[in-house]
Structures are given as structure tokens and as C-alpha cells.
Amino acid sequence: MMSLRALTMETTGRFDRTVGLMIITVCITIGLVIWRGDQVQLQIRTVTPAPDAINVATRTHLQIQFDQPVMPPTTADALLLIPPMAGTVQVNDQTLTFLPAAPLQPNTEYQVTLNPGVLGQKGGQLRTAQQWRFHTGGIQIVYSALDDTGKEQL
């Protein structure tokens, strides 16, 4: 028959080993988070116009939606269009929007480059340039006229 003292020492030893393993596991997990935490990248969820889109309206705005809120870019070359287009960049939470100063050119292929360095408010960073293309449509002319009842018809 085992004494109470021997049983207590055996149980305590097992308990101590379990707690020790849990502490080691937590320390390793914290170390991995600290080590890899600065390598979390800012991810793009969607872009508008979509890559390879055709017949895009000439009055469209470019929008890039991220997986976390972003900070306004600190450089003017964060977002580039080819052919070049003047405009302003606005940031609203997770969305970066480029508002062209004038309508885009009709029947033109545009290449958009979002350069690395865009920062998320949670510490993520865009580490590589992202590029896509889209093609604008032609100018559409709409005529209106009054019908026999005086209503405007397109």
C-alpha cells in the first residue's frame, strides 16, 4: 500500500511537469509571434476597376480595398498610372481611392502600380508592388428628345 506522502510527491511531480511544459509552450508561442509579427503583410482584397476589365467608364475612380485600415500614403508615387494621370488619393478606413483630376482617356489601356510601403494601421505593410491593367471604353453619346406626349425619351 502506497503512503499518502508518496502519492502526493508522485502527483506533484506530474503536475509540475505539465505546468512546465505549458510554460515552455507559451514562451515558444510568444517568441514566434514576436519574431514573425513584423512580417505580416498588408493584403489587397479587391481592386476597382478589376484587373483586365474592358469598357471601363472614363469617369471611374480607382479603388483598392485592403484587409485592414490603411494610413494615407506619405509619398506622391505610392500609386502610379500609365499613361500618367493627375489626381488625388483619399483613404477611408480600408479603402484607398484615386480620384482623377479629369476623366480618363477613352479607348485607352491603363496600367496601375501600387508601390510597396503602404502601411496598415495594425502594422501591416505592402511589401511588393502590385500591378494590374484595365481598358477604358469609348465615349457614348446619348440623345434625348420629347415624344408626342411631351415626355423626354433617350
PDB file of N, CA, C and O in Angstrom, residues 51-116:
ATOM      1  N   PRO A  51      -8.823  43.787 -62.537  1.00  0.00           N
ATOM      2  CA  PRO A  51      -7.738  43.512 -63.490  1.00  0.00           C
ATOM      3  C   PRO A  51      -8.303  43.034 -64.834  1.00  0.00           C
ATOM      4  O   PRO A  51      -9.235  42.225 -64.875  1.00  0.00           O
ATOM      5  N   ASP A  52      -7.756  43.565 -65.896  1.00  0.00           N
ATOM      6  CA  ASP A  52      -8.121  43.218 -67.272  1.00  0.00           C
ATOM      7  C   ASP A  52      -9.559  43.589 -67.642  1.00  0.00           C
ATOM      8  O   ASP A  52     -10.105  43.062 -68.611  1.00  0.00           O
ATOM      9  N   ALA A  53     -10.163  44.496 -66.883  1.00  0.00           N
ATOM     10  CA  ALA A  53     -11.520  44.949 -67.213  1.00  0.00           C
ATOM     11  C   ALA A  53     -11.494  45.727 -68.527  1.00  0.00           C
ATOM     12  O   ALA A  53     -10.507  46.387 -68.853  1.00  0.00           O
ATOM     13  N   ILE A  54     -12.565  45.628 -69.278  1.00  0.00           N
ATOM     14  CA  ILE A  54     -12.682  46.358 -70.541  1.00  0.00           C
ATOM     15  C   ILE A  54     -13.926  47.244 -70.478  1.00  0.00           C
ATOM     16  O   ILE A  54     -14.825  47.023 -69.667  1.00  0.00           O
ATOM     17  N   ASN A  55     -13.954  48.238 -71.335  1.00  0.00           N
ATOM     18  CA  ASN A  55     -15.074  49.181 -71.411  1.00  0.00           C
ATOM     19  C   ASN A  55     -15.346  49.868 -70.072  1.00  0.00           C
ATOM     20  O   ASN A  55     -16.494  50.086 -69.694  1.00  0.00           O
ATOM     21  N   VAL A  56     -14.274  50.217 -69.368  1.00  0.00           N
ATOM     22  CA  VAL A  56     -14.409  50.929 -68.097  1.00  0.00           C
ATOM     23  C   VAL A  56     -14.801  52.368 -68.406  1.00  0.00           C
ATOM     24  O   VAL A  56     -14.258  52.991 -69.325  1.00  0.00           O
ATOM     25  N   ALA A  57     -15.717  52.914 -67.629  1.00  0.00           N
ATOM     26  CA  ALA A  57     -16.174  54.291 -67.832  1.00  0.00           C
ATOM     27  C   ALA A  57     -15.012  55.265 -67.639  1.00  0.00           C
ATOM     28  O   ALA A  57     -14.145  55.059 -66.792  1.00  0.00           O
ATOM     29  N   THR A  58     -15.003  56.306 -68.421  1.00  0.00           N
ATOM     30  CA  THR A  58     -13.912  57.282 -68.347  1.00  0.00           C
ATOM     31  C   THR A  58     -13.992  58.144 -67.093  1.00  0.00           C
ATOM     32  O   THR A  58     -13.044  58.833 -66.757  1.00  0.00           O
ATOM     33  N   ARG A  59     -15.095  58.121 -66.408  1.00  0.00           N
ATOM     34  CA  ARG A  59     -15.251  58.900 -65.175  1.00  0.00           C
ATOM     35  C   ARG A  59     -15.156  58.030 -63.929  1.00  0.00           C
ATOM     36  O   ARG A  59     -15.644  58.394 -62.865  1.00  0.00           O
ATOM     37  N   THR A  60     -14.532  56.911 -64.049  1.00  0.00           N
ATOM     38  CA  THR A  60     -14.418  55.989 -62.916  1.00  0.00           C
ATOM     39  C   THR A  60     -13.361  56.450 -61.923  1.00  0.00           C
ATOM     40  O   THR A  60     -12.479  57.234 -62.254  1.00  0.00           O
ATOM     41  N   HIS A  61     -13.461  55.976 -60.699  1.00  0.00           N
ATOM     42  CA  HIS A  61     -12.449  56.175 -59.663  1.00  0.00           C
ATOM     43  C   HIS A  61     -11.766  54.845 -59.437  1.00  0.00           C
ATOM     44  O   HIS A  61     -12.400  53.798 -59.525  1.00  0.00           O
ATOM     45  N   LEU A  62     -10.478  54.865 -59.141  1.00  0.00           N
ATOM     46  CA  LEU A  62      -9.766  53.644 -58.810  1.00  0.00           C
ATOM     47  C   LEU A  62      -9.899  53.411 -57.311  1.00  0.00           C
ATOM     48  O   LEU A  62      -9.666  54.332 -56.524  1.00  0.00           O
ATOM     49  N   GLN A  63     -10.274  52.205 -56.924  1.00  0.00           N
ATOM     50  CA  GLN A  63     -10.396  51.877 -55.503  1.00  0.00           C
ATOM     51  C   GLN A  63      -9.637  50.600 -55.211  1.00  0.00           C
ATOM     52  O   GLN A  63      -9.702  49.637 -55.974  1.00  0.00           O
ATOM     53  N   ILE A  64      -8.940  50.614 -54.083  1.00  0.00           N
ATOM     54  CA  ILE A  64      -8.204  49.445 -53.621  1.00  0.00           C
ATOM     55  C   ILE A  64      -8.656  49.182 -52.195  1.00  0.00           C
ATOM     56  O   ILE A  64      -8.535  50.054 -51.333  1.00  0.00           O
ATOM     57  N   GLN A  65      -9.198  48.002 -51.966  1.00  0.00           N
ATOM     58  CA  GLN A  65      -9.657  47.652 -50.623  1.00  0.00           C
ATOM     59  C   GLN A  65      -8.667  46.669 -50.003  1.00  0.00           C
ATOM     60  O   GLN A  65      -8.287  45.670 -50.623  1.00  0.00           O
ATOM     61  N   PHE A  66      -8.245  46.968 -48.767  1.00  0.00           N
ATOM     62  CA  PHE A  66      -7.265  46.164 -48.047  1.00  0.00           C
ATOM     63  C   PHE A  66      -7.933  45.335 -46.957  1.00  0.00           C
ATOM     64  O   PHE A  66      -9.108  45.527 -46.659  1.00  0.00           O
ATOM     65  N   ASP A  67      -7.145  44.455 -46.357  1.00  0.00           N
ATOM     66  CA  ASP A  67      -7.655  43.596 -45.291  1.00  0.00           C
ATOM     67  C   ASP A  67      -7.618  44.262 -43.916  1.00  0.00           C
ATOM     68  O   ASP A  67      -8.009  43.654 -42.932  1.00  0.00           O
ATOM     69  N   GLN A  68      -7.137  45.491 -43.841  1.00  0.00           N
ATOM     70  CA  GLN A  68      -7.102  46.244 -42.596  1.00  0.00           C
ATOM     71  C   GLN A  68      -7.105  47.731 -42.929  1.00  0.00           C
ATOM     72  O   GLN A  68      -6.801  48.120 -44.055  1.00  0.00           O
ATOM     73  N   PRO A  69      -7.484  48.581 -41.975  1.00  0.00           N
ATOM     74  CA  PRO A  69      -7.446  50.023 -42.238  1.00  0.00           C
ATOM     75  C   PRO A  69      -6.033  50.460 -42.613  1.00  0.00           C
ATOM     76  O   PRO A  69      -5.051  49.939 -42.081  1.00  0.00           O
ATOM     77  N   VAL A  70      -5.943  51.408 -43.553  1.00  0.00           N
ATOM     78  CA  VAL A  70      -4.638  51.872 -44.022  1.00  0.00           C
ATOM     79  C   VAL A  70      -4.437  53.345 -43.678  1.00  0.00           C
ATOM     80  O   VAL A  70      -5.390  54.092 -43.478  1.00  0.00           O
ATOM     81  N   MET A  71      -3.167  53.712 -43.621  1.00  0.00           N
ATOM     82  CA  MET A  71      -2.804  55.102 -43.383  1.00  0.00           C
ATOM     83  C   MET A  71      -2.591  55.773 -44.740  1.00  0.00           C
ATOM     84  O   MET A  71      -2.208  55.111 -45.705  1.00  0.00           O
ATOM     85  N   PRO A  72      -2.829  57.078 -44.822  1.00  0.00           N
ATOM     86  CA  PRO A  72      -2.602  57.769 -46.104  1.00  0.00           C
ATOM     87  C   PRO A  72      -1.152  57.619 -46.545  1.00  0.00           C
ATOM     88  O   PRO A  72      -0.236  57.687 -45.725  1.00  0.00           O
ATOM     89  N   PRO A  73      -0.910  57.388 -47.841  1.00  0.00           N
ATOM     90  CA  PRO A  73       0.467  57.264 -48.335  1.00  0.00           C
ATOM     91  C   PRO A  73       1.251  58.547 -48.062  1.00  0.00           C
ATOM     92  O   PRO A  73       0.711  59.644 -48.119  1.00  0.00           O
ATOM     93  N   THR A  74       2.530  58.373 -47.773  1.00  0.00           N
ATOM     94  CA  THR A  74       3.370  59.530 -47.450  1.00  0.00           C
ATOM     95  C   THR A  74       4.118  60.068 -48.664  1.00  0.00           C
ATOM     96  O   THR A  74       4.730  61.117 -48.586  1.00  0.00           O
ATOM     97  N   THR A  75       4.078  59.342 -49.782  1.00  0.00           N
ATOM     98  CA  THR A  75       4.769  59.803 -50.984  1.00  0.00           C
ATOM     99  C   THR A  75       3.779  59.924 -52.141  1.00  0.00           C
ATOM    100  O   THR A  75       2.777  59.223 -52.184  1.00  0.00           O
ATOM    101  N   ALA A  76       4.102  60.789 -53.075  1.00  0.00           N
ATOM    102  CA  ALA A  76       3.232  61.018 -54.223  1.00  0.00           C
ATOM    103  C   ALA A  76       3.264  59.851 -55.205  1.00  0.00           C
ATOM    104  O   ALA A  76       2.343  59.687 -55.996  1.00  0.00           O
ATOM    105  N   ASP A  77       4.316  59.037 -55.166  1.00  0.00           N
ATOM    106  CA  ASP A  77       4.436  57.938 -56.125  1.00  0.00           C
ATOM    107  C   ASP A  77       3.947  56.603 -55.568  1.00  0.00           C
ATOM    108  O   ASP A  77       4.282  55.551 -56.088  1.00  0.00           O
ATOM    109  N   ALA A  78       3.127  56.637 -54.531  1.00  0.00           N
ATOM    110  CA  ALA A  78       2.590  55.386 -53.981  1.00  0.00           C
ATOM    111  C   ALA A  78       1.699  54.695 -55.004  1.00  0.00           C
ATOM    112  O   ALA A  78       1.688  53.477 -55.113  1.00  0.00           O
ATOM    113  N   LEU A  79       0.946  55.476 -55.781  1.00  0.00           N
ATOM    114  CA  LEU A  79       0.049  54.943 -56.800  1.00  0.00           C
ATOM    115  C   LEU A  79       0.369  55.629 -58.120  1.00  0.00           C
ATOM    116  O   LEU A  79       0.318  56.853 -58.223  1.00  0.00           O
ATOM    117  N   LEU A  80       0.737  54.832 -59.123  1.00  0.00           N
ATOM    118  CA  LEU A  80       1.103  55.378 -60.427  1.00  0.00           C
ATOM    119  C   LEU A  80       0.196  54.818 -61.508  1.00  0.00           C
ATOM    120  O   LEU A  80      -0.168  53.645 -61.476  1.00  0.00           O
ATOM    121  N   LEU A  81      -0.143  55.666 -62.456  1.00  0.00           N
ATOM    122  CA  LEU A  81      -0.901  55.247 -63.632  1.00  0.00           C
ATOM    123  C   LEU A  81      -0.065  55.508 -64.867  1.00  0.00           C
ATOM    124  O   LEU A  81       0.618  56.515 -64.963  1.00  0.00           O
ATOM    125  N   ILE A  82      -0.139  54.583 -65.811  1.00  0.00           N
ATOM    126  CA  ILE A  82       0.494  54.757 -67.114  1.00  0.00           C
ATOM    127  C   ILE A  82      -0.606  54.528 -68.139  1.00  0.00           C
ATOM    128  O   ILE A  82      -1.192  53.443 -68.154  1.00  0.00           O
ATOM    129  N   PRO A  83      -0.932  55.500 -68.989  1.00  0.00           N
ATOM    130  CA  PRO A  83      -0.344  56.823 -69.080  1.00  0.00           C
ATOM    131  C   PRO A  83      -0.630  57.641 -67.814  1.00  0.00           C
ATOM    132  O   PRO A  83      -1.623  57.419 -67.131  1.00  0.00           O
ATOM    133  N   PRO A  84       0.269  58.598 -67.531  1.00  0.00           N
ATOM    134  CA  PRO A  84       0.145  59.378 -66.302  1.00  0.00           C
ATOM    135  C   PRO A  84      -1.182  60.128 -66.216  1.00  0.00           C
ATOM    136  O   PRO A  84      -1.717  60.578 -67.228  1.00  0.00           O
ATOM    137  N   MET A  85      -1.682  60.242 -65.005  1.00  0.00           N
ATOM    138  CA  MET A  85      -2.954  60.915 -64.774  1.00  0.00           C
ATOM    139  C   MET A  85      -2.860  61.656 -63.444  1.00  0.00           C
ATOM    140  O   MET A  85      -2.506  61.051 -62.427  1.00  0.00           O
ATOM    141  N   ALA A  86      -3.140  62.946 -63.457  1.00  0.00           N
ATOM    142  CA  ALA A  86      -3.148  63.733 -62.220  1.00  0.00           C
ATOM    143  C   ALA A  86      -4.408  63.401 -61.434  1.00  0.00           C
ATOM    144  O   ALA A  86      -5.452  63.071 -62.006  1.00  0.00           O
ATOM    145  N   GLY A  87      -4.309  63.495 -60.125  1.00  0.00           N
ATOM    146  CA  GLY A  87      -5.463  63.235 -59.279  1.00  0.00           C
ATOM    147  C   GLY A  87      -5.067  63.233 -57.821  1.00  0.00           C
ATOM    148  O   GLY A  87      -3.913  63.523 -57.472  1.00  0.00           O
ATOM    149  N   THR A  88      -6.013  62.927 -56.975  1.00  0.00           N
ATOM    150  CA  THR A  88      -5.759  62.891 -55.532  1.00  0.00           C
ATOM    151  C   THR A  88      -6.048  61.501 -54.989  1.00  0.00           C
ATOM    152  O   THR A  88      -6.889  60.769 -55.524  1.00  0.00           O
ATOM    153  N   VAL A  89      -5.333  61.172 -53.914  1.00  0.00           N
ATOM    154  CA  VAL A  89      -5.530  59.895 -53.239  1.00  0.00           C
ATOM    155  C   VAL A  89      -6.224  60.172 -51.917  1.00  0.00           C
ATOM    156  O   VAL A  89      -5.798  61.035 -51.151  1.00  0.00           O
ATOM    157  N   GLN A  90      -7.313  59.448 -51.668  1.00  0.00           N
ATOM    158  CA  GLN A  90      -8.031  59.553 -50.406  1.00  0.00           C
ATOM    159  C   GLN A  90      -8.041  58.191 -49.732  1.00  0.00           C
ATOM    160  O   GLN A  90      -8.090  57.161 -50.407  1.00  0.00           O
ATOM    161  N   VAL A  91      -8.001  58.213 -48.402  1.00  0.00           N
ATOM    162  CA  VAL A  91      -8.066  56.978 -47.635  1.00  0.00           C
ATOM    163  C   VAL A  91      -9.263  57.056 -46.704  1.00  0.00           C
ATOM    164  O   VAL A  91      -9.448  58.053 -46.002  1.00  0.00           O
ATOM    165  N   ASN A  92     -10.081  56.021 -46.737  1.00  0.00           N
ATOM    166  CA  ASN A  92     -11.220  55.919 -45.837  1.00  0.00           C
ATOM    167  C   ASN A  92     -11.246  54.496 -45.287  1.00  0.00           C
ATOM    168  O   ASN A  92     -11.645  53.569 -45.977  1.00  0.00           O
ATOM    169  N   ASP A  93     -10.754  54.328 -44.060  1.00  0.00           N
ATOM    170  CA  ASP A  93     -10.711  53.045 -43.376  1.00  0.00           C
ATOM    171  C   ASP A  93      -9.857  52.045 -44.176  1.00  0.00           C
ATOM    172  O   ASP A  93      -8.651  52.206 -44.258  1.00  0.00           O
ATOM    173  N   GLN A  94     -10.480  51.044 -44.791  1.00  0.00           N
ATOM    174  CA  GLN A  94      -9.748  50.001 -45.508  1.00  0.00           C
ATOM    175  C   GLN A  94      -9.636  50.280 -47.008  1.00  0.00           C
ATOM    176  O   GLN A  94      -9.134  49.447 -47.748  1.00  0.00           O
ATOM    177  N   THR A  95     -10.100  51.436 -47.448  1.00  0.00           N
ATOM    178  CA  THR A  95     -10.169  51.718 -48.885  1.00  0.00           C
ATOM    179  C   THR A  95      -9.304  52.904 -49.257  1.00  0.00           C
ATOM    180  O   THR A  95      -9.410  53.972 -48.659  1.00  0.00           O
ATOM    181  N   LEU A  96      -8.458  52.699 -50.255  1.00  0.00           N
ATOM    182  CA  LEU A  96      -7.663  53.769 -50.854  1.00  0.00           C
ATOM    183  C   LEU A  96      -8.313  54.080 -52.194  1.00  0.00           C
ATOM    184  O   LEU A  96      -8.532  53.172 -52.999  1.00  0.00           O
ATOM    185  N   THR A  97      -8.641  55.355 -52.424  1.00  0.00           N
ATOM    186  CA  THR A  97      -9.327  55.762 -53.645  1.00  0.00           C
ATOM    187  C   THR A  97      -8.502  56.801 -54.379  1.00  0.00           C
ATOM    188  O   THR A  97      -8.023  57.755 -53.770  1.00  0.00           O
ATOM    189  N   PHE A  98      -8.339  56.609 -55.686  1.00  0.00           N
ATOM    190  CA  PHE A  98      -7.692  57.601 -56.540  1.00  0.00           C
ATOM    191  C   PHE A  98      -8.787  58.310 -57.326  1.00  0.00           C
ATOM    192  O   PHE A  98      -9.557  57.675 -58.054  1.00  0.00           O
ATOM    193  N   LEU A  99      -8.852  59.629 -57.155  1.00  0.00           N
ATOM    194  CA  LEU A  99      -9.836  60.448 -57.860  1.00  0.00           C
ATOM    195  C   LEU A  99      -9.116  61.222 -58.962  1.00  0.00           C
ATOM    196  O   LEU A  99      -8.386  62.176 -58.675  1.00  0.00           O
ATOM    197  N   PRO A 100      -9.282  60.828 -60.229  1.00  0.00           N
ATOM    198  CA  PRO A 100      -8.611  61.544 -61.314  1.00  0.00           C
ATOM    199  C   PRO A 100      -9.063  62.999 -61.377  1.00  0.00           C
ATOM    200  O   PRO A 100     -10.232  63.312 -61.130  1.00  0.00           O
ATOM    201  N   ALA A 101      -8.136  63.888 -61.706  1.00  0.00           N
ATOM    202  CA  ALA A 101      -8.450  65.314 -61.836  1.00  0.00           C
ATOM    203  C   ALA A 101      -9.317  65.581 -63.065  1.00  0.00           C
ATOM    204  O   ALA A 101     -10.039  66.570 -63.112  1.00  0.00           O
ATOM    205  N   ALA A 102      -9.239  64.710 -64.053  1.00  0.00           N
ATOM    206  CA  ALA A 102     -10.023  64.825 -65.281  1.00  0.00           C
ATOM    207  C   ALA A 102     -10.472  63.420 -65.669  1.00  0.00           C
ATOM    208  O   ALA A 102      -9.934  62.433 -65.177  1.00  0.00           O
ATOM    209  N   PRO A 103     -11.460  63.313 -66.554  1.00  0.00           N
ATOM    210  CA  PRO A 103     -11.870  61.971 -66.998  1.00  0.00           C
ATOM    211  C   PRO A 103     -10.693  61.223 -67.634  1.00  0.00           C
ATOM    212  O   PRO A 103      -9.794  61.829 -68.217  1.00  0.00           O
ATOM    213  N   LEU A 104     -10.716  59.909 -67.509  1.00  0.00           N
ATOM    214  CA  LEU A 104      -9.711  59.082 -68.177  1.00  0.00           C
ATOM    215  C   LEU A 104      -9.900  59.187 -69.684  1.00  0.00           C
ATOM    216  O   LEU A 104     -10.987  59.531 -70.157  1.00  0.00           O
ATOM    217  N   GLN A 105      -8.866  58.901 -70.425  1.00  0.00           N
ATOM    218  CA  GLN A 105      -8.933  58.959 -71.881  1.00  0.00           C
ATOM    219  C   GLN A 105      -9.758  57.778 -72.397  1.00  0.00           C
ATOM    220  O   GLN A 105      -9.608  56.658 -71.910  1.00  0.00           O
ATOM    221  N   PRO A 106     -10.618  57.979 -73.387  1.00  0.00           N
ATOM    222  CA  PRO A 106     -11.394  56.865 -73.935  1.00  0.00           C
ATOM    223  C   PRO A 106     -10.505  55.923 -74.748  1.00  0.00           C
ATOM    224  O   PRO A 106      -9.463  56.322 -75.265  1.00  0.00           O
ATOM    225  N   ASN A 107     -10.924  54.679 -74.823  1.00  0.00           N
ATOM    226  CA  ASN A 107     -10.234  53.641 -75.598  1.00  0.00           C
ATOM    227  C   ASN A 107      -8.743  53.596 -75.294  1.00  0.00           C
ATOM    228  O   ASN A 107      -7.910  53.560 -76.198  1.00  0.00           O
ATOM    229  N   THR A 108      -8.406  53.585 -74.017  1.00  0.00           N
ATOM    230  CA  THR A 108      -7.008  53.606 -73.591  1.00  0.00           C
ATOM    231  C   THR A 108      -6.771  52.497 -72.577  1.00  0.00           C
ATOM    232  O   THR A 108      -7.605  52.268 -71.705  1.00  0.00           O
ATOM    233  N   GLU A 109      -5.617  51.851 -72.711  1.00  0.00           N
ATOM    234  CA  GLU A 109      -5.233  50.858 -71.707  1.00  0.00           C
ATOM    235  C   GLU A 109      -4.427  51.569 -70.622  1.00  0.00           C
ATOM    236  O   GLU A 109      -3.464  52.273 -70.929  1.00  0.00           O
ATOM    237  N   TYR A 110      -4.828  51.375 -69.383  1.00  0.00           N
ATOM    238  CA  TYR A 110      -4.136  51.949 -68.234  1.00  0.00           C
ATOM    239  C   TYR A 110      -3.472  50.834 -67.444  1.00  0.00           C
ATOM    240  O   TYR A 110      -4.049  49.755 -67.278  1.00  0.00           O
ATOM    241  N   GLN A 111      -2.262  51.120 -66.990  1.00  0.00           N
ATOM    242  CA  GLN A 111      -1.565  50.212 -66.077  1.00  0.00           C
ATOM    243  C   GLN A 111      -1.487  50.916 -64.730  1.00  0.00           C
ATOM    244  O   GLN A 111      -1.038  52.059 -64.649  1.00  0.00           O
ATOM    245  N   VAL A 112      -1.924  50.237 -63.691  1.00  0.00           N
ATOM    246  CA  VAL A 112      -1.908  50.795 -62.345  1.00  0.00           C
ATOM    247  C   VAL A 112      -0.835  50.071 -61.549  1.00  0.00           C
ATOM    248  O   VAL A 112      -0.750  48.841 -61.582  1.00  0.00           O
ATOM    249  N   THR A 113      -0.004  50.835 -60.848  1.00  0.00           N
ATOM    250  CA  THR A 113       1.016  50.258 -59.971  1.00  0.00           C
ATOM    251  C   THR A 113       0.851  50.848 -58.583  1.00  0.00           C
ATOM    252  O   THR A 113       0.883  52.066 -58.422  1.00  0.00           O
ATOM    253  N   LEU A 114       0.658  49.970 -57.616  1.00  0.00           N
ATOM    254  CA  LEU A 114       0.652  50.373 -56.210  1.00  0.00           C
ATOM    255  C   LEU A 114       1.998  49.938 -55.654  1.00  0.00           C
ATOM    256  O   LEU A 114       2.292  48.746 -55.559  1.00  0.00           O
ATOM    257  N   ASN A 115       2.835  50.912 -55.345  1.00  0.00           N
ATOM    258  CA  ASN A 115       4.201  50.629 -54.909  1.00  0.00           C
ATOM    259  C   ASN A 115       4.250  50.160 -53.457  1.00  0.00           C
ATOM    260  O   ASN A 115       3.362  50.475 -52.663  1.00  0.00           O
ATOM    261  N   PRO A 116       5.302  49.412 -53.099  1.00  0.00           N
ATOM    262  CA  PRO A 116       5.431  48.932 -51.720  1.00  0.00           C
ATOM    263  C   PRO A 116       5.573  50.106 -50.751  1.00  0.00           C
ATOM    264  O   PRO A 116       5.965  51.203 -51.136  1.00  0.00           O
TER     265      PRO A 116
END
